[in-house]
Structures are given as C-alpha cells and as structure tokens.
PDB file of C-alpha atoms and ligand atoms in Angstrom:
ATOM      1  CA  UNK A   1     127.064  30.975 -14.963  1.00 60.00           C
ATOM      2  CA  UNK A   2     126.948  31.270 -18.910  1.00 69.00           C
ATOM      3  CA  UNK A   3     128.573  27.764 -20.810  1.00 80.00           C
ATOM      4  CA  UNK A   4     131.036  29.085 -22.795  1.00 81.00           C
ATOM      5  CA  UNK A   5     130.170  27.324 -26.229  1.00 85.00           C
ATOM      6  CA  UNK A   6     132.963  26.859 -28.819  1.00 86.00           C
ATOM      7  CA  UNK A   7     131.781  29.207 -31.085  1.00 84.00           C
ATOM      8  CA  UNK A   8     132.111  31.915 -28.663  1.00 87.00           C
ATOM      9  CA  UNK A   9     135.707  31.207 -27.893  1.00 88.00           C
ATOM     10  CA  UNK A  10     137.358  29.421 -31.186  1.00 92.00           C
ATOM     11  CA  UNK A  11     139.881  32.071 -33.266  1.00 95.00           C
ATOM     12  CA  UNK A  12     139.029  30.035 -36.558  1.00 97.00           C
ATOM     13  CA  UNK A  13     136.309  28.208 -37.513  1.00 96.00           C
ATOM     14  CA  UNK A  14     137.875  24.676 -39.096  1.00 97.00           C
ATOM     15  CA  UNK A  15     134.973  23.831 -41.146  1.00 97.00           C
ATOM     16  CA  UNK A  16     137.086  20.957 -43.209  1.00 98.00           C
ATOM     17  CA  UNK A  17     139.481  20.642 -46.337  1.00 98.00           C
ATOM     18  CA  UNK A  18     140.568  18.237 -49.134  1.00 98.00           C
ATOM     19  CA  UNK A  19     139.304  17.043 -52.329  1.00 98.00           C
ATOM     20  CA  UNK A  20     136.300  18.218 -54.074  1.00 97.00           C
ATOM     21  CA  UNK A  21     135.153  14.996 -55.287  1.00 97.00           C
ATOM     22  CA  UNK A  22     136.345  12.715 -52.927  1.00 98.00           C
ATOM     23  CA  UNK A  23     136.663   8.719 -52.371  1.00 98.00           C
ATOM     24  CA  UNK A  24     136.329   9.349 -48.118  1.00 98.00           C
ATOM     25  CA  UNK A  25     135.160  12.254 -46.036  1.00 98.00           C
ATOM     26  CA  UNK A  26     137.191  11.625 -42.885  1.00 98.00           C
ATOM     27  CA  UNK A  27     135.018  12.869 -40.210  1.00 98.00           C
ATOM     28  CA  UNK A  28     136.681  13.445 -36.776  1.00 98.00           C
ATOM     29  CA  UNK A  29     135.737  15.360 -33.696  1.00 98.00           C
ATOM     30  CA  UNK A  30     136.269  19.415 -33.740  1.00 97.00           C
ATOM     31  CA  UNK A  31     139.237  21.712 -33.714  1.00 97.00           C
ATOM     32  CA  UNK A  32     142.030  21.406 -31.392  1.00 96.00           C
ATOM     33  CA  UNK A  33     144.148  23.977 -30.499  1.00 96.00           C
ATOM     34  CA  UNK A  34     146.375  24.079 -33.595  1.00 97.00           C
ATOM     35  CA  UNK A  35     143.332  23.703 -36.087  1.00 98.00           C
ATOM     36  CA  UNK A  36     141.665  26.711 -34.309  1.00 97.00           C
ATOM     37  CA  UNK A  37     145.056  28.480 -35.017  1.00 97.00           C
ATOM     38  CA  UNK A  38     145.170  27.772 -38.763  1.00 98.00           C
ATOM     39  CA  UNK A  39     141.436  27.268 -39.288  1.00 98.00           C
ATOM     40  CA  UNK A  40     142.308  23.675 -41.153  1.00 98.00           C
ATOM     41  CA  UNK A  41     141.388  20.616 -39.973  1.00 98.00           C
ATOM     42  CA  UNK A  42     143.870  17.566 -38.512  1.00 98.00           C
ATOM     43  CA  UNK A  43     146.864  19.599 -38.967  1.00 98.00           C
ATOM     44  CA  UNK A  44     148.894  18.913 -35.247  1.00 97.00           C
ATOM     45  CA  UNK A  45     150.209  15.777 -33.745  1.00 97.00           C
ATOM     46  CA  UNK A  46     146.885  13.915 -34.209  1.00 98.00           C
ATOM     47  CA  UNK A  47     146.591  15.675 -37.999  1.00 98.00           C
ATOM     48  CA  UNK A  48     149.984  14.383 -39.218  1.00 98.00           C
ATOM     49  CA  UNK A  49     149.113  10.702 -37.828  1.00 98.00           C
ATOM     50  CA  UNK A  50     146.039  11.127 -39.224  1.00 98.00           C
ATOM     51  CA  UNK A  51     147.669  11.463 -43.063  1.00 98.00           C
ATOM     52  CA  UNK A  52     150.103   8.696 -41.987  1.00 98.00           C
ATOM     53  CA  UNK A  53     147.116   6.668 -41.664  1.00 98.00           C
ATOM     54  CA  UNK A  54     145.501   7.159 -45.004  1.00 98.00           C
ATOM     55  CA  UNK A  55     149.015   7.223 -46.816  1.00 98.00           C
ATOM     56  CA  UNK A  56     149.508   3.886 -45.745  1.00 97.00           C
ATOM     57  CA  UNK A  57     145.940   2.965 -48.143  1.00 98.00           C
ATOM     58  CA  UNK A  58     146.732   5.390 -50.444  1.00 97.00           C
ATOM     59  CA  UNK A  59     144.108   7.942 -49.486  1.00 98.00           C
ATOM     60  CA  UNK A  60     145.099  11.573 -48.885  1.00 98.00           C
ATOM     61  CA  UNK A  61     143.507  14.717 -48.335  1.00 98.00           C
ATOM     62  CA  UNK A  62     145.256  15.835 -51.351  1.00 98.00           C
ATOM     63  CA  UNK A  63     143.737  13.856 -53.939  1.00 98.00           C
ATOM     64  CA  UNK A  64     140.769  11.889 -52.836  1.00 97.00           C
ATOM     65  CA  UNK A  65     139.670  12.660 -49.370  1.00 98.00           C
ATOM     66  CA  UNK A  66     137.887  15.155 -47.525  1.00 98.00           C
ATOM     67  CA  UNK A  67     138.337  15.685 -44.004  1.00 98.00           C
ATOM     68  CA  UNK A  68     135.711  17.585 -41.908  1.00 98.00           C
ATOM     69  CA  UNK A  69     134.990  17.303 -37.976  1.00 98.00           C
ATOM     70  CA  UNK A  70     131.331  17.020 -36.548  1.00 98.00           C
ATOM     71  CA  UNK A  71     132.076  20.722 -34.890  1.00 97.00           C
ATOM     72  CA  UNK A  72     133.576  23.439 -36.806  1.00 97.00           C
ATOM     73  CA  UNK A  73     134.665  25.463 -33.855  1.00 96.00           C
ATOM     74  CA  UNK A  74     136.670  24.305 -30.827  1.00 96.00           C
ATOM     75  CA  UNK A  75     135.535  23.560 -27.496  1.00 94.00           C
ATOM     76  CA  UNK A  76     137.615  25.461 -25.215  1.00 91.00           C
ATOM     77  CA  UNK A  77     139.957  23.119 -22.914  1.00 88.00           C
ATOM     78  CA  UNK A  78     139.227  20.490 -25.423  1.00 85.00           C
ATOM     79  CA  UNK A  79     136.143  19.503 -23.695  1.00 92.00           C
ATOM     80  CA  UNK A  80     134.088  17.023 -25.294  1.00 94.00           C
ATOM     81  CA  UNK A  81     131.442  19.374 -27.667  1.00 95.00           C
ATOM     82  CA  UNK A  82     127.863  19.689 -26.102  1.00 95.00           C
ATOM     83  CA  UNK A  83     124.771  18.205 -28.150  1.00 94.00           C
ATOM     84  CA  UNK A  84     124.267  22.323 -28.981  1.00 94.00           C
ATOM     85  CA  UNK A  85     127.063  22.208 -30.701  1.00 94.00           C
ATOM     86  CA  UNK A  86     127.215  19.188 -32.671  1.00 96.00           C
ATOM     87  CA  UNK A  87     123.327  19.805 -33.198  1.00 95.00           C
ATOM     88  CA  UNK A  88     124.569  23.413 -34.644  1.00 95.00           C
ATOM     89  CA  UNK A  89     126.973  21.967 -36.523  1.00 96.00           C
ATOM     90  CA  UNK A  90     125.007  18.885 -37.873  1.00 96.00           C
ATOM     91  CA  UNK A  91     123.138  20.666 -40.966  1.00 97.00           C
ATOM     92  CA  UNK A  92     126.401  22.071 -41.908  1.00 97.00           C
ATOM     93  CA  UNK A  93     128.151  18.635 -41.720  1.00 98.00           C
ATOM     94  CA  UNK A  94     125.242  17.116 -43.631  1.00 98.00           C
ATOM     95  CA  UNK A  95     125.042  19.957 -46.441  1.00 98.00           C
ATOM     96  CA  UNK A  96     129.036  18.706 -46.479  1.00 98.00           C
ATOM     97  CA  UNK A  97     128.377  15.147 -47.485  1.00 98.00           C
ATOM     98  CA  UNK A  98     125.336  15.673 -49.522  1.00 98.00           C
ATOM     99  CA  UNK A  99     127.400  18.209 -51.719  1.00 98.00           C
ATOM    100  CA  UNK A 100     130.461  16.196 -51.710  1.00 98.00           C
ATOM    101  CA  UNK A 101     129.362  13.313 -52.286  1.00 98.00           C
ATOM    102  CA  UNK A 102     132.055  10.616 -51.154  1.00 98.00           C
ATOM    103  CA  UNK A 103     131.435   6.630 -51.524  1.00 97.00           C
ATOM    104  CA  UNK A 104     132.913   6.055 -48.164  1.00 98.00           C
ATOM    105  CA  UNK A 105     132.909   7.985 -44.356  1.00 98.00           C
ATOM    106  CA  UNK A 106     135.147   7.238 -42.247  1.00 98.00           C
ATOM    107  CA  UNK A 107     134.632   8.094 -38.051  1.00 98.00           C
ATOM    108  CA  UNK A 108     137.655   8.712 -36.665  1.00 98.00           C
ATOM    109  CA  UNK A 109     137.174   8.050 -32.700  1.00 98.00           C
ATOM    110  CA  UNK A 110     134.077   7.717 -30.386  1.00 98.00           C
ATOM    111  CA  UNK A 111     132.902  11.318 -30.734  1.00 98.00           C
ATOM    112  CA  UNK A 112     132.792  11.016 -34.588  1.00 98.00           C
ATOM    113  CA  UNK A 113     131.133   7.945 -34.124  1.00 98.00           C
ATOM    114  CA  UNK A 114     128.514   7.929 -31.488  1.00 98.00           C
ATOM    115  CA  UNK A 115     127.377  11.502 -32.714  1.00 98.00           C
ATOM    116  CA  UNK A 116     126.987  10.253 -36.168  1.00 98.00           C
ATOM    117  CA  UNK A 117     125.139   6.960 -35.273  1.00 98.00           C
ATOM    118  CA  UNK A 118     123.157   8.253 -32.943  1.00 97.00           C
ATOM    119  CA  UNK A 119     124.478   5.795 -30.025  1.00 98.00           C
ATOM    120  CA  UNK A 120     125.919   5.937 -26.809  1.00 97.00           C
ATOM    121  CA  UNK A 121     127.963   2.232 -27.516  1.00 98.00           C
ATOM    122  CA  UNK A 122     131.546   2.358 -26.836  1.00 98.00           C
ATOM    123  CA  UNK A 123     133.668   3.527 -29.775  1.00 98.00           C
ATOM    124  CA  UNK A 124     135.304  -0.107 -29.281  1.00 98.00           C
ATOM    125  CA  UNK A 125     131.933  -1.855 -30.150  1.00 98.00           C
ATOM    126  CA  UNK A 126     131.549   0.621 -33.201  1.00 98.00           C
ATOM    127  CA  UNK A 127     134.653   0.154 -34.622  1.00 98.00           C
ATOM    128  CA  UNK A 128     135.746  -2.326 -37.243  1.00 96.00           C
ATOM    129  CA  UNK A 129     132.632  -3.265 -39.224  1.00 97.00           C
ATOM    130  CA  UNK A 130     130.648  -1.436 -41.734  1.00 97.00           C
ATOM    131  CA  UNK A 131     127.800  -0.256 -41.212  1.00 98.00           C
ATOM    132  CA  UNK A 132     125.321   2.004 -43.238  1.00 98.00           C
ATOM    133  CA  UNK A 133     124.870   5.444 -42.388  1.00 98.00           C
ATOM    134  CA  UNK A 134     121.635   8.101 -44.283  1.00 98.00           C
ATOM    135  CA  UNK A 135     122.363  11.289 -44.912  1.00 97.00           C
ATOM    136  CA  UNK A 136     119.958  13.593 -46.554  1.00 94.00           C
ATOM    137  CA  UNK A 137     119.194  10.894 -49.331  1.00 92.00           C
ATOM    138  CA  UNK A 138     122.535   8.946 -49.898  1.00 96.00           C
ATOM    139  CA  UNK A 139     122.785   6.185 -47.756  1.00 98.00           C
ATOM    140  CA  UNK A 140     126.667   5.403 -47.603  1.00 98.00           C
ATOM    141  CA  UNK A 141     128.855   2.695 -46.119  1.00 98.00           C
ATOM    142  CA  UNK A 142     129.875   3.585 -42.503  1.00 98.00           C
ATOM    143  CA  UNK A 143     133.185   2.655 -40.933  1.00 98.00           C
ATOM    144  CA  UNK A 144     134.445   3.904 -37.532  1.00 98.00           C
ATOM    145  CA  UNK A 145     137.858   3.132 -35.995  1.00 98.00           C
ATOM    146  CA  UNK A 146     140.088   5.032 -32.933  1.00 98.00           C
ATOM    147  CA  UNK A 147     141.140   8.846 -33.080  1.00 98.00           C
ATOM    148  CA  UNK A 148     144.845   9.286 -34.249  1.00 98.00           C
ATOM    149  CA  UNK A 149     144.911  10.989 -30.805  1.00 98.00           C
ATOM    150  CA  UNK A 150     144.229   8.346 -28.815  1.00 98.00           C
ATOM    151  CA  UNK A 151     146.643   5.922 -31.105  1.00 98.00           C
ATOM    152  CA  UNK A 152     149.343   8.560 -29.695  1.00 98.00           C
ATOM    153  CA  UNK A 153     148.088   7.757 -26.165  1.00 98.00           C
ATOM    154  CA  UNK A 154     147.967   3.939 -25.966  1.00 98.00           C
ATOM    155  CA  UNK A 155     149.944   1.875 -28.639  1.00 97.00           C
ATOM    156  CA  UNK A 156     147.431  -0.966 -28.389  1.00 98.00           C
ATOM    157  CA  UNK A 157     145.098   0.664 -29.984  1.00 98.00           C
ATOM    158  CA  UNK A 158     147.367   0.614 -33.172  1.00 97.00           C
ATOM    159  CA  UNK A 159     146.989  -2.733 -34.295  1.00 98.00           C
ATOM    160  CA  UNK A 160     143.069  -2.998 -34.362  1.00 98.00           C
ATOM    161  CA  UNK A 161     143.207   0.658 -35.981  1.00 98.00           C
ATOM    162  CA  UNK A 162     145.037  -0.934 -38.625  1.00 98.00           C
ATOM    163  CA  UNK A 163     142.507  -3.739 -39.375  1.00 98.00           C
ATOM    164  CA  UNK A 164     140.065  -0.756 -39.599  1.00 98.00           C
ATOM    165  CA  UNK A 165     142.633   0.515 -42.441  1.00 98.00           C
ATOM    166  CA  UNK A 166     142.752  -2.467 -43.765  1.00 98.00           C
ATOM    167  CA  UNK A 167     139.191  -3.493 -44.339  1.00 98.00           C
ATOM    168  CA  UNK A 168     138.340   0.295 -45.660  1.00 98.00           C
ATOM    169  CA  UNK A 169     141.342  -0.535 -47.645  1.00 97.00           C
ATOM    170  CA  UNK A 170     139.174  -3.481 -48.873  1.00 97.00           C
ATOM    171  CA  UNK A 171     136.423  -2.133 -49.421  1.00 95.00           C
ATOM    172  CA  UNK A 172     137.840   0.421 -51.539  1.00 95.00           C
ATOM    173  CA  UNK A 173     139.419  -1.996 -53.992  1.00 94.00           C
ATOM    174  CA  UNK A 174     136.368  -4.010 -54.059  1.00 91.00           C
ATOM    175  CA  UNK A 175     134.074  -0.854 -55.423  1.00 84.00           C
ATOM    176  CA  UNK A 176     137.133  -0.060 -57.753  1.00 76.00           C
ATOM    177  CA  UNK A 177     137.184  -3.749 -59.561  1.00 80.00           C
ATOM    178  CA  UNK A 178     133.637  -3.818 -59.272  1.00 69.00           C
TER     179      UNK A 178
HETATM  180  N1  LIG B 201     140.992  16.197 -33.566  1.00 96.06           N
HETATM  181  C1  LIG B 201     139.860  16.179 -34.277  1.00 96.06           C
HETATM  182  O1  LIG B 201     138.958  15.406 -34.016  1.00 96.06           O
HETATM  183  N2  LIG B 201     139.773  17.009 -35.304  1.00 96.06           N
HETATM  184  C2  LIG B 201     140.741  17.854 -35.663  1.00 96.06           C
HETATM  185  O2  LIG B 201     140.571  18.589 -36.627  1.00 96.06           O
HETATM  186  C3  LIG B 201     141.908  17.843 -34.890  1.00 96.06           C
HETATM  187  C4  LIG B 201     142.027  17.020 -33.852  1.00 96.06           C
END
C-alpha cells in the first residue's frame, strides 16, 4: 500500500511565523491538527504553552522570535514525520535560518532535536547544554529542551524545561551586555 505522506493529506501547509529579524527561531516538530487548520505554527494546547514559555524570558513570537517546525505539513494521526519528509522539508528549514538570521535556535522536543543534530540520543541527553549547530554558513549556538506537549503530559518534565529557559535566558543576557 501507498504511505500516505503529510503533504498529501495536510489542509495547510504551517511553514512558520514571527519576527523578521529575530533573537530565536523556535524550531519544533510539524503541524498538529489545529496548525494544519489555521496554517500557523504552535497555535493549540502545546502553542499557547509554548508562548507561556518564552514570556516567562521575555521572548515572543511577536517581537523577537521566529517559530518554524522541521515539517511544514502534518503527518496524518500525528505520526512521527518520515526522513522523506523532514529531508523535503530540510532545504526549506535551512533557506529559513540562513535568511532570518537569528543568534539563537532553540529545539523544542526530541524530533526537533535529533533531526537537527543528526543523532538518534535521547532528547533527555540533548537537552540542557549548548551546543553548536552549521547551517548553510552560520554556525549558531544550539539549545534543545522538552516539547510543550510533552510538559502537558508529565509535570516532571517542567522543572528541567525550566533550567533549559533559564540558561537560554542566560545566554541571551550574556550576548546583550557583551
Ligand atoms: N507541535 C509542533 O511540534 N509544532 C507545532 O506547530 C504544533 C505542535
């Protein structure tokens, strides 16, 4: 039988949204069933967590972050994407930073994470430290913590995605004082 790919079912493409010259691209996952409705990125449950997060470091899609998701179309059922996909989607995502430009990426959950590093580690061992990542010819600093989606699924996961917060948080005021 055919795979169904996620560009063959998705309503809207949710290729990503925020600011133009932005401090963070926020990079998640692909388009849930809400974000294929609207064509916008992070805008149910998970969404709405997600800009509780940055709020609480002053960081908003509003002003000075981008958020994009490593596919732009979403996998039916919410499956996991298939390497087609995120290899179909990978020029696009890296055409997005290149252009964009942001001092900062931030990997929100294993999928973000492992498809951006390259790895198969557990988004527990890729969380919480920076890391450098090379796109096209910026090479940025690299942080990856939980999905907002799984925060809403198991509240221990909220305290170490905090620390993530709060050493992006850092980080941020570090570049800013110079
Ligand atoms: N989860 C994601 O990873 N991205 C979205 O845009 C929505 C939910």
């Amino acid at each position: 039988m055919q795979k169904l790919s996620a560009g063959m079912t998705r309503t809207n493409a949710a290729p990503g949204e925020g600011a133009l010259q932005p401090l963070v691209i926020v990079i998640g996952e692909g388009p849930g069933a809400e974000e294929d409705a609207q064509g916008r990125p992070f805008v149910g449950r998970a969404g709405q967590l997600l800009d509780k997060m940055l709020a609480s470091i002053n960081l908003s899609r509003n002003s000075n972050c981008f958020i994009a998701n490593v596919v732009k179309c979403r996998p039916p059922n919410n499956r996991d994407p298939y390497p087609e996909e995120t290899a179909a989607c990978a020029h696009f995502l890296e055409r997005q930073i290149t252009l964009l430009k942001p001092r900062f990426i931030l990997a929100a959950g294993r999928v973000a994470a492992q498809t951006l590093l390259k790895t198969t580690e557990p988004i527990g061992k890729l969380r919480g430290k920076f890391k450098e990542l090379t796109v096209g010819n910026m090479t940025l600093p690299f942080l990856a913590t939980y999905h907002p989606a799984a925060l809403l699924r198991n509240e221990d996961l909220k305290r170490p995605a905090w620390e993530d917060l709060k050493l992006l948080r850092s980080m941020l005021d570090k570049e800013r004082t110079g």
